[in-house]
Short mmCIF file of C-alpha atoms in Angstrom, two decimals:
data_model
loop_
_atom_site.label_atom_id
_atom_site.label_comp_id
_atom_site.label_asym_id
_atom_site.label_seq_id
_atom_site.Cartn_x
_atom_site.Cartn_y
_atom_site.Cartn_z
CA MET U 1 0.00 0.00 0.00
CA THR U 2 2.66 2.50 1.07
CA ALA U 3 5.03 1.24 -1.58
CA GLY U 4 2.29 1.76 -4.15
CA LYS U 5 1.73 5.31 -2.97
CA THR U 6 5.43 6.09 -3.10
CA ARG U 7 5.66 4.71 -6.58
CA ARG U 8 2.77 6.86 -7.65
CA ALA U 9 4.31 9.94 -6.07
CA GLY U 10 7.55 9.11 -7.89
CA ALA U 11 5.70 8.81 -11.15
CA GLN U 12 4.10 12.18 -10.58
CA VAL U 13 7.46 13.82 -9.98
CA ALA U 14 8.81 12.21 -13.15
CA GLU U 15 5.76 13.47 -14.99
CA ARG U 16 6.39 17.03 -13.80
CA ILE U 17 10.06 16.90 -14.74
CA ALA U 18 9.26 15.49 -18.18
CA PHE U 19 6.64 18.17 -18.65
CA ALA U 20 9.11 20.90 -17.75
CA LEU U 21 11.83 19.46 -20.00
CA ILE U 22 9.53 19.11 -22.95
CA TRP U 23 8.27 22.64 -22.55
CA THR U 24 11.84 23.91 -22.28
CA SER U 25 12.92 22.20 -25.47
CA ALA U 26 9.87 23.48 -27.31
CA LEU U 27 10.46 27.02 -26.10
CA ALA U 28 14.20 26.82 -26.83
CA THR U 29 13.51 25.78 -30.42
CA LEU U 30 11.05 28.58 -30.85
CA ALA U 31 13.40 31.07 -29.23
CA VAL U 32 16.29 30.19 -31.55
CA LEU U 33 14.05 30.54 -34.58
CA ALA U 34 12.60 33.84 -33.34
CA PHE U 35 16.07 35.16 -32.55
CA ILE U 36 17.45 34.41 -36.02
CA VAL U 37 14.43 35.82 -37.79
CA LEU U 38 14.22 38.95 -35.68
CA TYR U 39 17.98 39.50 -35.83
CA ILE U 40 18.06 39.41 -39.63
CA LEU U 41 14.90 41.47 -39.93
CA ASP U 42 16.25 44.03 -37.47
CA LEU U 43 19.50 44.40 -39.42
CA GLY U 44 17.95 44.13 -42.86
CA LEU U 45 14.55 45.80 -42.86
CA PRO U 46 15.87 49.37 -42.31
CA HIS U 47 17.64 49.08 -45.68
CA VAL U 48 14.64 47.67 -47.49
CA SER U 49 12.70 50.16 -49.55
CA TRP U 50 10.44 50.11 -52.56
CA ARG U 51 13.38 51.18 -54.68
CA PHE U 52 15.49 48.33 -53.26
CA LEU U 53 12.87 45.84 -54.42
CA THR U 54 12.33 47.36 -57.84
CA SER U 55 15.70 48.47 -59.13
CA ALA U 56 18.79 46.76 -60.49
CA PRO U 57 21.96 46.43 -58.42
CA GLU U 58 24.89 48.75 -59.08
CA GLU U 59 28.58 48.28 -58.32
CA MET U 60 28.29 44.50 -57.77
CA GLY U 61 25.39 45.08 -55.40
CA ARG U 62 27.00 47.69 -53.20
CA GLU U 63 24.36 50.14 -54.37
CA GLY U 64 20.94 49.82 -55.97
CA GLY U 65 18.39 47.07 -55.53
CA ILE U 66 17.85 43.37 -56.03
CA LEU U 67 15.13 43.15 -58.68
CA PRO U 68 17.02 40.72 -60.99
CA THR U 69 17.68 38.37 -58.08
CA ILE U 70 13.99 38.39 -57.12
CA ILE U 71 13.04 37.59 -60.69
CA GLY U 72 15.86 35.03 -60.85
CA THR U 73 14.60 33.29 -57.70
CA ILE U 74 11.02 33.16 -58.98
CA VAL U 75 11.96 31.94 -62.46
CA LEU U 76 14.40 29.30 -61.24
CA THR U 77 11.98 27.98 -58.63
CA LEU U 78 9.00 27.92 -60.97
CA GLY U 79 11.15 26.13 -63.53
CA ALA U 80 12.22 23.51 -60.98
CA VAL U 81 8.63 22.94 -59.81
CA ALA U 82 7.32 22.82 -63.36
CA ILE U 83 9.74 19.98 -64.06
CA ALA U 84 9.62 18.14 -60.72
CA ALA U 85 5.88 18.34 -59.92
CA PRO U 86 4.55 16.37 -62.92
CA LEU U 87 7.39 13.85 -62.61
CA GLY U 88 6.98 13.47 -58.87
CA ILE U 89 3.20 13.21 -58.90
CA GLY U 90 3.42 10.80 -61.82
CA ALA U 91 5.90 8.63 -59.91
CA ALA U 92 3.69 8.72 -56.81
CA VAL U 93 0.60 7.71 -58.81
CA PHE U 94 2.60 4.91 -60.41
CA LEU U 95 3.83 3.65 -57.04
CA THR U 96 0.40 3.73 -55.41
CA GLU U 97 -2.15 3.03 -58.14
CA TYR U 98 -0.43 1.23 -60.98
CA THR U 99 1.75 -1.41 -59.36
CA TRP U 100 1.69 -3.82 -56.46
CA GLU U 101 4.38 -3.55 -53.81
CA SER U 102 7.40 -5.34 -55.23
CA PRO U 103 11.18 -5.17 -55.29
CA VAL U 104 10.83 -2.61 -58.10
CA THR U 105 8.67 -0.21 -56.07
CA ARG U 106 10.90 -0.72 -53.07
CA ALA U 107 13.93 0.13 -55.22
CA ILE U 108 12.26 3.29 -56.53
CA ARG U 109 11.27 4.34 -53.03
CA PHE U 110 14.74 3.60 -51.69
CA GLY U 111 16.23 5.66 -54.53
CA ALA U 112 13.99 8.59 -53.68
CA GLU U 113 14.84 8.36 -49.98
CA ALA U 114 18.56 8.19 -50.76
CA LEU U 115 18.25 11.17 -53.11
CA ALA U 116 16.58 13.13 -50.31
CA GLY U 117 19.61 12.62 -48.07
CA VAL U 118 22.22 13.80 -50.58
CA PRO U 119 23.83 17.17 -49.71
CA SER U 120 22.83 19.90 -52.13
CA ILE U 121 26.43 20.64 -53.13
CA ILE U 122 26.56 17.16 -54.69
CA PHE U 123 23.52 18.04 -56.80
CA GLY U 124 25.32 21.25 -57.74
CA LEU U 125 28.40 19.34 -58.81
CA PHE U 126 26.33 16.82 -60.77
CA GLY U 127 24.39 19.64 -62.44
CA PHE U 128 27.61 21.41 -63.32
CA ILE U 129 29.20 18.31 -64.84
CA PHE U 130 26.11 16.97 -66.59
CA PHE U 131 23.92 19.92 -67.58
CA VAL U 132 26.38 22.83 -67.70
CA THR U 133 29.36 21.17 -69.36
CA TYR U 134 28.37 17.79 -70.85
CA LEU U 135 25.01 18.93 -72.28
CA LYS U 136 26.54 22.38 -72.95
CA MET U 137 23.64 24.25 -71.37
CA GLY U 138 26.10 26.56 -69.65
CA TRP U 139 25.27 28.44 -66.47
CA SER U 140 21.62 29.00 -67.17
CA ILE U 141 18.05 28.96 -65.95
CA LEU U 142 17.71 25.60 -67.68
CA SER U 143 20.67 23.97 -65.92
CA GLY U 144 19.68 25.49 -62.58
CA SER U 145 16.03 24.48 -62.80
CA LEU U 146 16.87 20.94 -63.88
CA THR U 147 19.32 20.55 -61.00
CA LEU U 148 16.89 21.95 -58.44
CA ALA U 149 14.15 19.74 -59.90
CA ILE U 150 16.24 16.63 -59.22
CA MET U 151 16.93 17.93 -55.73
CA ILE U 152 13.29 18.49 -54.79
CA LEU U 153 11.91 15.44 -56.61
CA PRO U 154 12.15 13.10 -53.58
CA THR U 155 10.17 15.52 -51.41
CA ILE U 156 7.43 15.79 -53.98
CA ILE U 157 7.27 12.02 -54.58
CA ARG U 158 7.11 11.22 -50.89
CA THR U 159 4.51 13.81 -49.92
CA ALA U 160 2.37 13.03 -52.95
CA GLU U 161 2.55 9.31 -52.20
CA GLU U 162 1.51 9.89 -48.60
CA ALA U 163 -1.34 12.15 -49.69
CA ILE U 164 -2.56 9.57 -52.20
CA ARG U 165 -2.47 6.82 -49.58
CA THR U 166 -4.83 8.79 -47.34
CA VAL U 167 -7.56 8.65 -50.00
CA PRO U 168 -9.96 5.99 -48.67
CA ASN U 169 -10.01 2.73 -50.64
CA PRO U 170 -13.83 2.58 -50.85
CA TYR U 171 -13.64 5.63 -53.15
CA ARG U 172 -11.57 3.54 -55.52
CA ASP U 173 -14.04 0.63 -55.34
CA VAL U 174 -16.97 2.93 -56.02
CA SER U 175 -15.20 4.60 -58.90
CA PHE U 176 -14.22 1.29 -60.52
CA GLY U 177 -17.66 -0.08 -59.76
CA LEU U 178 -19.20 2.78 -61.72
CA GLY U 179 -17.20 1.85 -64.78
CA ALA U 180 -14.26 4.21 -64.46
CA THR U 181 -10.96 3.26 -66.05
CA ARG U 182 -7.93 3.39 -63.79
CA TRP U 183 -6.87 6.73 -65.23
CA GLN U 184 -10.40 8.15 -64.78
CA MET U 185 -10.39 6.84 -61.20
CA VAL U 186 -7.05 8.53 -60.53
CA THR U 187 -8.04 11.88 -62.05
CA SER U 188 -11.62 12.05 -60.77
CA VAL U 189 -11.26 10.63 -57.26
CA VAL U 190 -7.68 10.11 -56.12
CA LEU U 191 -5.93 13.29 -57.23
CA PRO U 192 -8.68 15.77 -56.22
CA ASN U 193 -8.76 14.26 -52.73
CA ALA U 194 -5.00 14.09 -52.41
CA LEU U 195 -4.53 17.60 -53.78
CA PRO U 196 -4.08 19.52 -50.50
CA GLY U 197 -1.33 17.11 -49.43
CA ILE U 198 0.31 17.26 -52.85
CA ILE U 199 0.27 21.06 -52.83
CA THR U 200 1.79 21.08 -49.37
CA GLY U 201 4.68 18.97 -50.66
CA ILE U 202 5.17 21.29 -53.60
CA ILE U 203 5.25 24.30 -51.31
CA LEU U 204 7.85 22.66 -49.08
CA ALA U 205 9.87 22.02 -52.23
CA ILE U 206 9.49 25.66 -53.26
CA GLY U 207 10.81 26.69 -49.85
CA ARG U 208 13.85 24.50 -50.35
CA SER U 209 14.53 25.86 -53.84
CA VAL U 210 14.19 29.47 -52.78
CA GLY U 211 16.77 29.06 -50.03
CA GLU U 212 19.24 26.93 -51.98
CA THR U 213 22.70 28.33 -52.76
CA ALA U 214 25.28 25.60 -53.38
CA ALA U 215 23.39 23.80 -56.13
CA VAL U 216 22.44 27.11 -57.76
CA ILE U 217 25.89 28.73 -57.89
CA PHE U 218 27.27 25.70 -59.74
CA THR U 219 24.48 25.51 -62.29
CA ALA U 220 22.79 28.88 -62.78
CA GLY U 221 25.82 31.01 -62.13
CA THR U 222 26.04 34.32 -60.34
CA ALA U 223 25.33 36.82 -63.11
CA LEU U 224 23.67 40.00 -61.91
CA ASN U 225 21.98 40.83 -65.20
CA MET U 226 18.27 40.51 -65.67
CA PRO U 227 17.71 37.03 -67.21
CA THR U 228 16.31 37.26 -70.72
CA SER U 229 16.00 33.68 -71.91
CA LEU U 230 16.06 30.08 -70.71
CA VAL U 231 19.78 29.91 -71.31
CA SER U 232 20.59 33.17 -69.47
CA PRO U 233 22.67 32.81 -66.33
CA LEU U 234 21.17 34.45 -63.25
CA ARG U 235 21.57 35.05 -59.55
CA THR U 236 19.00 34.17 -56.90
CA MET U 237 18.39 36.10 -53.66
CA ALA U 238 20.06 33.38 -51.60
CA VAL U 239 23.15 33.43 -53.80
CA HIS U 240 23.17 37.24 -53.79
CA PHE U 241 23.07 37.25 -50.00
CA TYR U 242 25.91 34.75 -49.88
CA ILE U 243 28.13 36.68 -52.28
CA LEU U 244 27.47 40.10 -50.72
CA ALA U 245 28.36 38.72 -47.31
CA ILE U 246 31.28 36.43 -48.15
CA GLU U 247 33.04 38.93 -50.41
CA GLY U 248 32.38 41.80 -48.02
CA ILE U 249 30.68 43.87 -50.69
CA SER U 250 27.97 45.31 -48.49
CA LEU U 251 26.69 43.83 -45.25
CA GLU U 252 23.76 46.24 -45.22
CA LYS U 253 22.57 45.08 -48.62
CA ALA U 254 23.27 41.48 -47.62
CA TYR U 255 21.02 41.72 -44.59
CA ALA U 256 18.34 43.56 -46.55
CA THR U 257 18.38 40.71 -49.08
CA GLY U 258 18.36 38.24 -46.20
CA ALA U 259 15.31 39.93 -44.73
CA ILE U 260 13.40 39.60 -48.00
CA LEU U 261 14.55 35.99 -48.30
CA ILE U 262 13.38 35.15 -44.79
CA ILE U 263 10.04 36.83 -45.33
CA THR U 264 9.62 34.84 -48.55
CA THR U 265 10.48 31.45 -47.01
CA LEU U 266 8.38 32.15 -43.91
CA THR U 267 5.40 33.09 -46.05
CA VAL U 268 5.82 29.93 -48.09
CA ASN U 269 6.03 27.80 -44.94
CA VAL U 270 3.07 29.45 -43.23
CA LEU U 271 1.09 28.89 -46.41
CA ALA U 272 2.08 25.21 -46.35
CA ASN U 273 1.04 24.87 -42.71
CA TRP U 274 -2.26 26.54 -43.35
CA LEU U 275 -2.93 24.14 -46.21
CA ILE U 276 -2.03 21.13 -44.04
CA VAL U 277 -4.39 22.25 -41.27
CA ARG U 278 -7.17 22.87 -43.75
CA ALA U 279 -6.66 19.47 -45.38
CA VAL U 280 -6.72 17.70 -42.01
CA ARG U 281 -9.91 19.51 -41.01
CA ARG U 282 -11.59 18.61 -44.25
CA HIS U 283 -10.56 14.99 -43.76
CA ARG U 284 -11.97 14.94 -40.20
CA ARG U 285 -15.27 16.35 -41.36
CA LYS U 286 -15.50 13.54 -43.84
CA SER U 287 -15.04 10.72 -41.37
CA MET P 1 -28.42 -32.72 -51.39
CA THR P 2 -28.19 -30.04 -54.06
CA THR P 3 -28.75 -32.15 -57.12
CA ALA P 4 -32.30 -31.12 -57.87
CA PRO P 5 -31.83 -27.34 -57.83
CA ILE P 6 -28.44 -27.45 -59.56
CA SER P 7 -29.91 -29.23 -62.55
CA ALA P 8 -32.27 -26.31 -63.02
CA PRO P 9 -29.85 -23.91 -64.77
CA ALA P 10 -29.65 -26.03 -67.91
CA MET P 11 -33.40 -25.87 -68.21
CA GLU P 12 -33.54 -22.19 -67.39
CA ARG P 13 -30.82 -21.33 -69.83
CA ALA P 14 -32.75 -23.13 -72.47
CA ASN P 15 -35.60 -20.66 -72.16
CA GLY P 16 -33.22 -17.74 -71.65
CA ASN P 17 -34.11 -17.16 -68.03
CA THR P 18 -30.63 -17.18 -66.58
CA LYS P 19 -28.98 -13.75 -66.52
CA LEU P 20 -25.86 -14.72 -64.65
CA GLU P 21 -24.45 -18.16 -64.05
CA VAL P 22 -21.62 -19.19 -61.78
CA CYS P 23 -20.07 -22.39 -63.15
CA ASP P 24 -17.77 -24.58 -61.08
CA PHE P 25 -16.19 -21.42 -59.73
CA SER P 26 -13.36 -21.42 -57.21
CA ALA P 27 -11.66 -18.27 -55.94
CA PHE P 28 -8.29 -17.92 -54.24
CA TYR P 29 -6.28 -15.26 -52.47
CA GLY P 30 -2.77 -16.55 -52.89
CA ASN P 31 -2.93 -20.17 -51.74
CA GLU P 32 -6.07 -19.71 -49.69
CA GLU P 33 -9.18 -21.07 -51.37
CA VAL P 34 -12.12 -18.87 -50.36
CA LEU P 35 -14.73 -20.32 -52.74
CA ARG P 36 -14.84 -23.97 -53.77
CA GLY P 37 -16.56 -25.18 -56.92
CA ILE P 38 -19.63 -22.94 -56.77
CA ASN P 39 -22.46 -23.61 -59.22
CA LEU P 40 -25.17 -21.01 -59.05
CA PRO P 41 -27.62 -19.68 -61.61
CA VAL P 42 -29.10 -16.22 -61.17
CA PRO P 43 -32.51 -16.08 -62.87
CA ARG P 44 -33.33 -12.93 -64.82
CA ASN P 45 -35.44 -10.27 -63.07
CA GLU P 46 -35.18 -12.01 -59.75
CA ILE P 47 -33.53 -11.30 -56.45
CA LEU P 48 -30.95 -13.87 -55.45
CA ALA P 49 -29.96 -13.74 -51.78
CA VAL P 50 -26.52 -15.15 -51.03
CA PHE P 51 -26.29 -15.70 -47.29
CA GLY P 52 -24.20 -17.50 -44.71
CA PRO P 53 -21.79 -16.86 -41.85
CA ALA P 54 -19.17 -14.14 -42.17
CA GLY P 55 -15.94 -15.04 -43.92
CA GLY P 56 -17.62 -17.61 -46.13
CA GLY P 57 -16.70 -15.96 -49.43
CA LYS P 58 -19.96 -14.13 -50.22
CA THR P 59 -18.26 -10.79 -50.80
CA THR P 60 -15.60 -12.46 -52.94
CA LEU P 61 -18.35 -14.02 -55.05
CA LEU P 62 -19.96 -10.60 -55.63
CA ARG P 63 -16.65 -8.91 -56.33
CA SER P 64 -15.87 -11.65 -58.85
CA MET P 65 -19.11 -11.01 -60.72
CA ASN P 66 -18.01 -7.48 -61.69
CA ARG P 67 -14.31 -8.32 -61.46
CA LEU P 68 -13.49 -5.88 -58.69
CA VAL P 69 -11.32 -8.79 -57.47
CA ASP P 70 -8.93 -7.79 -60.23
CA ASN P 71 -7.77 -5.05 -57.88
CA THR P 72 -6.96 -7.41 -55.04
CA ARG P 73 -3.41 -8.59 -54.91
CA GLY P 74 -2.99 -12.34 -55.33
CA ALA P 75 -6.62 -12.98 -56.27
CA HIS P 76 -7.16 -15.65 -58.89
CA HIS P 77 -9.86 -18.12 -59.82
CA ARG P 78 -10.89 -21.30 -61.59
CA GLY P 79 -14.15 -21.84 -63.43
CA ARG P 80 -16.43 -19.34 -65.08
CA ILE P 81 -19.05 -16.71 -64.39
CA LEU P 82 -21.35 -16.29 -67.37
CA LEU P 83 -23.21 -13.05 -68.03
CA ASP P 84 -25.76 -13.72 -70.77
CA GLY P 85 -23.77 -16.85 -71.54
CA LYS P 86 -20.40 -15.10 -71.87
CA ASP P 87 -17.59 -15.59 -69.35
CA VAL P 88 -16.85 -12.29 -67.60
CA PHE P 89 -13.24 -13.37 -67.19
CA ALA P 90 -12.75 -14.05 -70.91
CA PRO P 91 -9.70 -12.19 -72.25
CA ASP P 92 -11.74 -10.18 -74.77
CA VAL P 93 -14.14 -8.83 -72.13
CA ASP P 94 -13.80 -5.10 -71.53
CA VAL P 95 -13.81 -4.90 -67.76
CA VAL P 96 -14.92 -1.25 -67.75
CA ASN P 97 -17.91 -2.12 -69.88
CA LEU P 98 -18.64 -5.14 -67.66
CA ARG P 99 -18.82 -2.91 -64.59
CA ARG P 100 -21.21 -0.58 -66.36
CA ARG P 101 -23.51 -3.55 -66.92
CA VAL P 102 -23.01 -5.01 -63.45
CA GLY P 103 -23.31 -2.29 -60.81
CA MET P 104 -22.35 -2.70 -57.17
CA ILE P 105 -23.49 -1.29 -53.82
CA PHE P 106 -21.27 -1.66 -50.76
CA ALA P 107 -22.01 -2.26 -47.08
CA LEU P 108 -21.05 1.24 -46.00
CA PRO P 109 -22.57 4.03 -48.04
CA VAL P 110 -19.73 5.73 -49.91
CA PRO P 111 -20.78 9.11 -51.21
CA LEU P 112 -17.93 10.54 -53.26
CA PRO P 113 -16.83 13.88 -51.80
CA MET P 114 -18.78 15.97 -54.29
CA ASN P 115 -22.34 17.18 -54.57
CA VAL P 116 -25.43 15.02 -55.05
CA TYR P 117 -25.68 15.79 -58.76
CA ASP P 118 -22.03 14.98 -59.49
CA ASN P 119 -22.29 11.73 -57.54
CA ILE P 120 -25.12 10.51 -59.72
CA ALA P 121 -23.67 11.88 -62.93
CA TYR P 122 -20.34 10.18 -62.14
CA GLY P 123 -21.02 6.91 -63.99
CA PRO P 124 -22.48 8.52 -67.13
CA ARG P 125 -19.61 11.02 -67.20
CA MET P 126 -17.03 8.24 -66.95
CA SER P 127 -18.56 6.65 -70.03
CA GLY P 128 -18.21 9.90 -71.92
CA GLY P 129 -21.49 11.69 -71.08
CA ARG P 130 -20.86 15.43 -71.52
CA ASP P 131 -24.19 16.81 -72.67
CA ARG P 132 -25.69 18.70 -69.74
CA LYS P 133 -29.27 18.03 -70.77
CA SER P 134 -28.93 14.26 -70.98
CA LEU P 135 -26.97 14.25 -67.71
CA ASP P 136 -29.79 16.24 -66.09
CA GLU P 137 -32.26 13.68 -67.36
CA ALA P 138 -30.17 10.76 -66.14
CA VAL P 139 -29.87 12.33 -62.68
CA GLU P 140 -33.60 12.95 -62.41
CA ARG P 141 -34.53 9.53 -63.76
CA SER P 142 -32.15 7.73 -61.40
CA LEU P 143 -33.31 9.66 -58.36
CA GLN P 144 -36.88 8.94 -59.30
CA ARG P 145 -36.22 5.24 -59.65
CA ALA P 146 -34.52 5.35 -56.25
CA ALA P 147 -37.67 7.08 -54.92
CA MET P 148 -35.74 10.10 -53.71
CA TRP P 149 -36.31 12.74 -56.40
CA GLU P 150 -38.79 14.67 -54.26
CA GLU P 151 -36.45 14.91 -51.26
CA MET P 152 -33.34 15.56 -53.37
CA LYS P 153 -34.47 17.82 -56.22
CA ASP P 154 -33.70 21.00 -54.26
CA ARG P 155 -30.51 19.61 -52.74
CA LEU P 156 -28.63 18.60 -55.89
CA GLU P 157 -25.88 21.15 -55.26
CA GLU P 158 -25.41 20.06 -51.67
CA SER P 159 -22.45 17.92 -50.70
CA ALA P 160 -23.43 14.26 -50.57
CA LEU P 161 -21.40 13.99 -47.39
CA HIS P 162 -24.08 15.96 -45.57
CA LEU P 163 -26.87 13.47 -46.26
CA SER P 164 -28.01 10.97 -43.64
CA GLY P 165 -26.71 7.41 -43.79
CA GLY P 166 -29.93 6.10 -45.29
CA GLN P 167 -30.02 8.86 -47.89
CA GLN P 168 -26.37 8.23 -48.74
CA GLN P 169 -27.06 4.57 -49.37
CA ARG P 170 -30.10 5.29 -51.54
CA LEU P 171 -27.96 7.85 -53.35
CA SER P 172 -25.39 5.09 -53.95
CA ILE P 173 -28.15 3.00 -55.50
CA ALA P 174 -29.36 5.92 -57.62
CA ARG P 175 -25.75 6.42 -58.72
CA VAL P 176 -25.57 2.83 -59.92
CA LEU P 177 -28.99 3.13 -61.60
CA ALA P 178 -27.72 6.09 -63.62
CA MET P 179 -25.61 3.62 -65.60
CA GLU P 180 -28.73 1.60 -66.50
CA PRO P 181 -27.11 -1.61 -65.25
CA GLU P 182 -28.49 -5.02 -66.14
CA VAL P 183 -27.37 -6.57 -62.87
CA ILE P 184 -27.07 -4.96 -59.44
CA LEU P 185 -24.88 -6.50 -56.75
CA LEU P 186 -25.49 -5.42 -53.16
CA ASP P 187 -23.15 -6.41 -50.35
CA GLU P 188 -25.06 -6.02 -47.07
CA PRO P 189 -26.45 -2.66 -48.23
CA THR P 190 -28.48 -2.07 -45.07
CA ALA P 191 -25.88 -3.23 -42.53
CA ALA P 192 -25.25 0.32 -41.30
CA LEU P 193 -28.79 1.65 -41.60
CA ALA P 194 -31.79 2.22 -39.36
CA PRO P 195 -34.91 0.02 -39.85
CA VAL P 196 -36.88 2.72 -41.70
CA SER P 197 -34.12 3.20 -44.25
CA THR P 198 -33.75 -0.56 -44.54
CA MET P 199 -37.45 -0.85 -45.35
CA LYS P 200 -37.22 1.83 -48.04
CA ILE P 201 -34.29 0.10 -49.67
CA GLU P 202 -35.96 -3.31 -49.60
CA GLN P 203 -39.05 -1.77 -51.21
CA MET P 204 -36.86 -0.19 -53.85
CA LEU P 205 -35.16 -3.50 -54.66
CA THR P 206 -38.48 -5.26 -55.04
CA ASP P 207 -39.52 -2.58 -57.54
CA LEU P 208 -36.18 -2.65 -59.35
CA LYS P 209 -36.22 -6.32 -60.22
CA ARG P 210 -38.70 -5.60 -62.98
CA GLN P 211 -35.82 -4.01 -64.92
CA CYS P 212 -32.74 -5.58 -63.36
CA THR P 213 -31.41 -8.81 -61.98
CA ILE P 214 -30.34 -8.45 -58.37
CA VAL P 215 -27.82 -10.34 -56.25
CA ILE P 216 -27.82 -9.36 -52.61
CA VAL P 217 -25.84 -10.45 -49.59
CA PRO P 218 -28.51 -9.68 -46.99
CA HIS P 219 -27.52 -8.45 -43.57
CA SER P 220 -29.89 -10.82 -41.80
CA ILE P 221 -31.71 -14.07 -42.47
CA GLN P 222 -35.00 -12.22 -42.06
CA GLN P 223 -33.99 -9.84 -44.83
CA ALA P 224 -33.00 -12.80 -47.01
CA ALA P 225 -36.39 -14.38 -46.39
CA ARG P 226 -38.24 -11.14 -47.19
CA LEU P 227 -36.46 -10.46 -50.46
CA ALA P 228 -35.23 -13.70 -51.98
CA ASP P 229 -36.82 -15.24 -55.04
CA HIS P 230 -33.97 -17.69 -54.88
CA ALA P 231 -31.56 -18.11 -52.01
CA ALA P 232 -28.10 -19.63 -51.79
CA PHE P 233 -26.56 -20.69 -48.50
CA ILE P 234 -22.76 -20.46 -48.55
CA LEU P 235 -20.76 -21.98 -45.75
CA MET P 236 -16.97 -21.72 -45.60
CA GLY P 237 -16.57 -21.33 -49.34
CA GLU P 238 -19.03 -24.00 -50.34
CA LEU P 239 -22.54 -23.76 -51.68
CA VAL P 240 -24.65 -25.84 -49.32
CA GLU P 241 -28.08 -25.24 -50.73
CA TYR P 242 -29.67 -23.27 -53.56
CA ARG P 243 -33.45 -23.19 -53.90
CA PRO P 244 -36.41 -20.85 -54.31
CA GLY P 245 -36.54 -18.62 -51.25
CA ASN P 246 -39.94 -19.71 -49.99
CA GLU P 247 -38.81 -23.34 -49.98
CA LEU P 248 -35.37 -22.79 -48.53
CA PHE P 249 -36.50 -20.71 -45.58
CA THR P 250 -39.54 -22.84 -44.71
CA ALA P 251 -38.21 -26.31 -45.44
CA PRO P 252 -34.44 -26.40 -45.82
CA SER P 253 -33.24 -29.72 -47.14
CA ASP P 254 -29.76 -29.60 -45.66
CA ARG P 255 -29.26 -29.98 -41.92
CA ARG P 256 -26.59 -27.22 -41.86
CA THR P 257 -28.94 -24.76 -43.57
CA GLU P 258 -31.63 -25.55 -41.08
CA GLU P 259 -29.27 -25.11 -38.15
CA TYR P 260 -28.08 -21.80 -39.52
CA ILE P 261 -31.47 -20.28 -40.24
CA THR P 262 -32.90 -21.41 -36.94
CA GLY P 263 -30.01 -19.67 -35.25
CA ARG P 264 -28.10 -22.65 -33.94
CA PHE P 265 -24.81 -21.26 -35.27
CA GLY P 266 -23.44 -18.27 -37.19
#
């Protein structure tokens, strides 16, 4: 009886300690994130102006704005998503709807997982060797987008596959039962219901592309000119930030660019979170 | 024990009365045999009730009739299932077309996450229906045949997920009717429904058999007795008895059938 009580008291103490520790780690994580964001914003935002956002850089970026790097970031990212999204969703549909589990699907999935763990500089090196030099695309939007596409492909495949797996199987039975072909079933029932999850994955991939430097420097170059065609070299905001800071060109401009970059990635992530929450809510209402 | 009724199909086929015929049919999942040598004629414009304890292979039998088993890993079969005399598993059979002719209703109502109209128009659209006017007509006709046009005509734009369970199941039937199927398979369609909804659906099925042939796995023996023109008792993958419903439920010829319908097991 007494022993039991003591044990219970002990368990309660452990519970309190665990509670405190877990709260501390959660707060610490949040604090680090808040510190970094606020620090950069504090240093950068005072130098951000409308003109900064809408004019071209002068003197290597010491003066002027960052318009070409904003455009460069958007174009490169859209290019990467435009290549990776159809491929990734297609692969996910293939893995979930068109084959049984087998050594082949396991190999594909393992490949995607392995690809996800590769450091981005390796993708940069591969892109440089394969796209830039071997295929003679040079430092260009094309090389950069293709490289980023390979880099974000695993994320898109995995999130799309997970989203597709959450679509209830009875929907498939009903669709087939009503005389749908497999493709009709996929497009009319599976993809519309998996869409929020798929979009979330794409947005996470966008976030990764926007913030990438190593893979981009090697494949899209660092040119400060406004890109004019698919084979133009360009510079993204992340690369611009890196070069301004590392070469000591202008810390003020670097932080201003960093502030815009952080605002962009945060917006993208908040958007992704909002979509996840909305998708989960919709799913709950259904069941 | 089953000789007399099993000899009937030959006679019935002769005068064209058999819509669907299961011939020496065995079904497997991997090495597991879930149906063993089933012979079962389904007379045209009748309701056949396939009943028996859970896990006996009734659902597999239904899912074989419209080849939904194709989507189950490791499923294979021996024997034939003839629809109007033609094996549904024959290599030249278009499975999509087969499923348009043989519709299916599941135990849990599954409204697709779209509005009432789109649910019912789903089948016709999948077979290429684009014309709004003919889709409108198909939706109205199907709802009318499912006796729910009056309650649904002002709710066509509403999400089907908001309907009650009974309405959702009748909607599922209307959705199948929109394809003008020749055969309707129902796998315990009233298992999740209240008695009033069950009654409506049973009434609907009795009306529908004028145009269709119906195979139902009933959710109770009482329901089987109420609906069945013919009834088949399936026990652990084997057909024990197949006879006209009024005979089978009043004077079963097999001891196991009798024990089951009097509630001694199952």
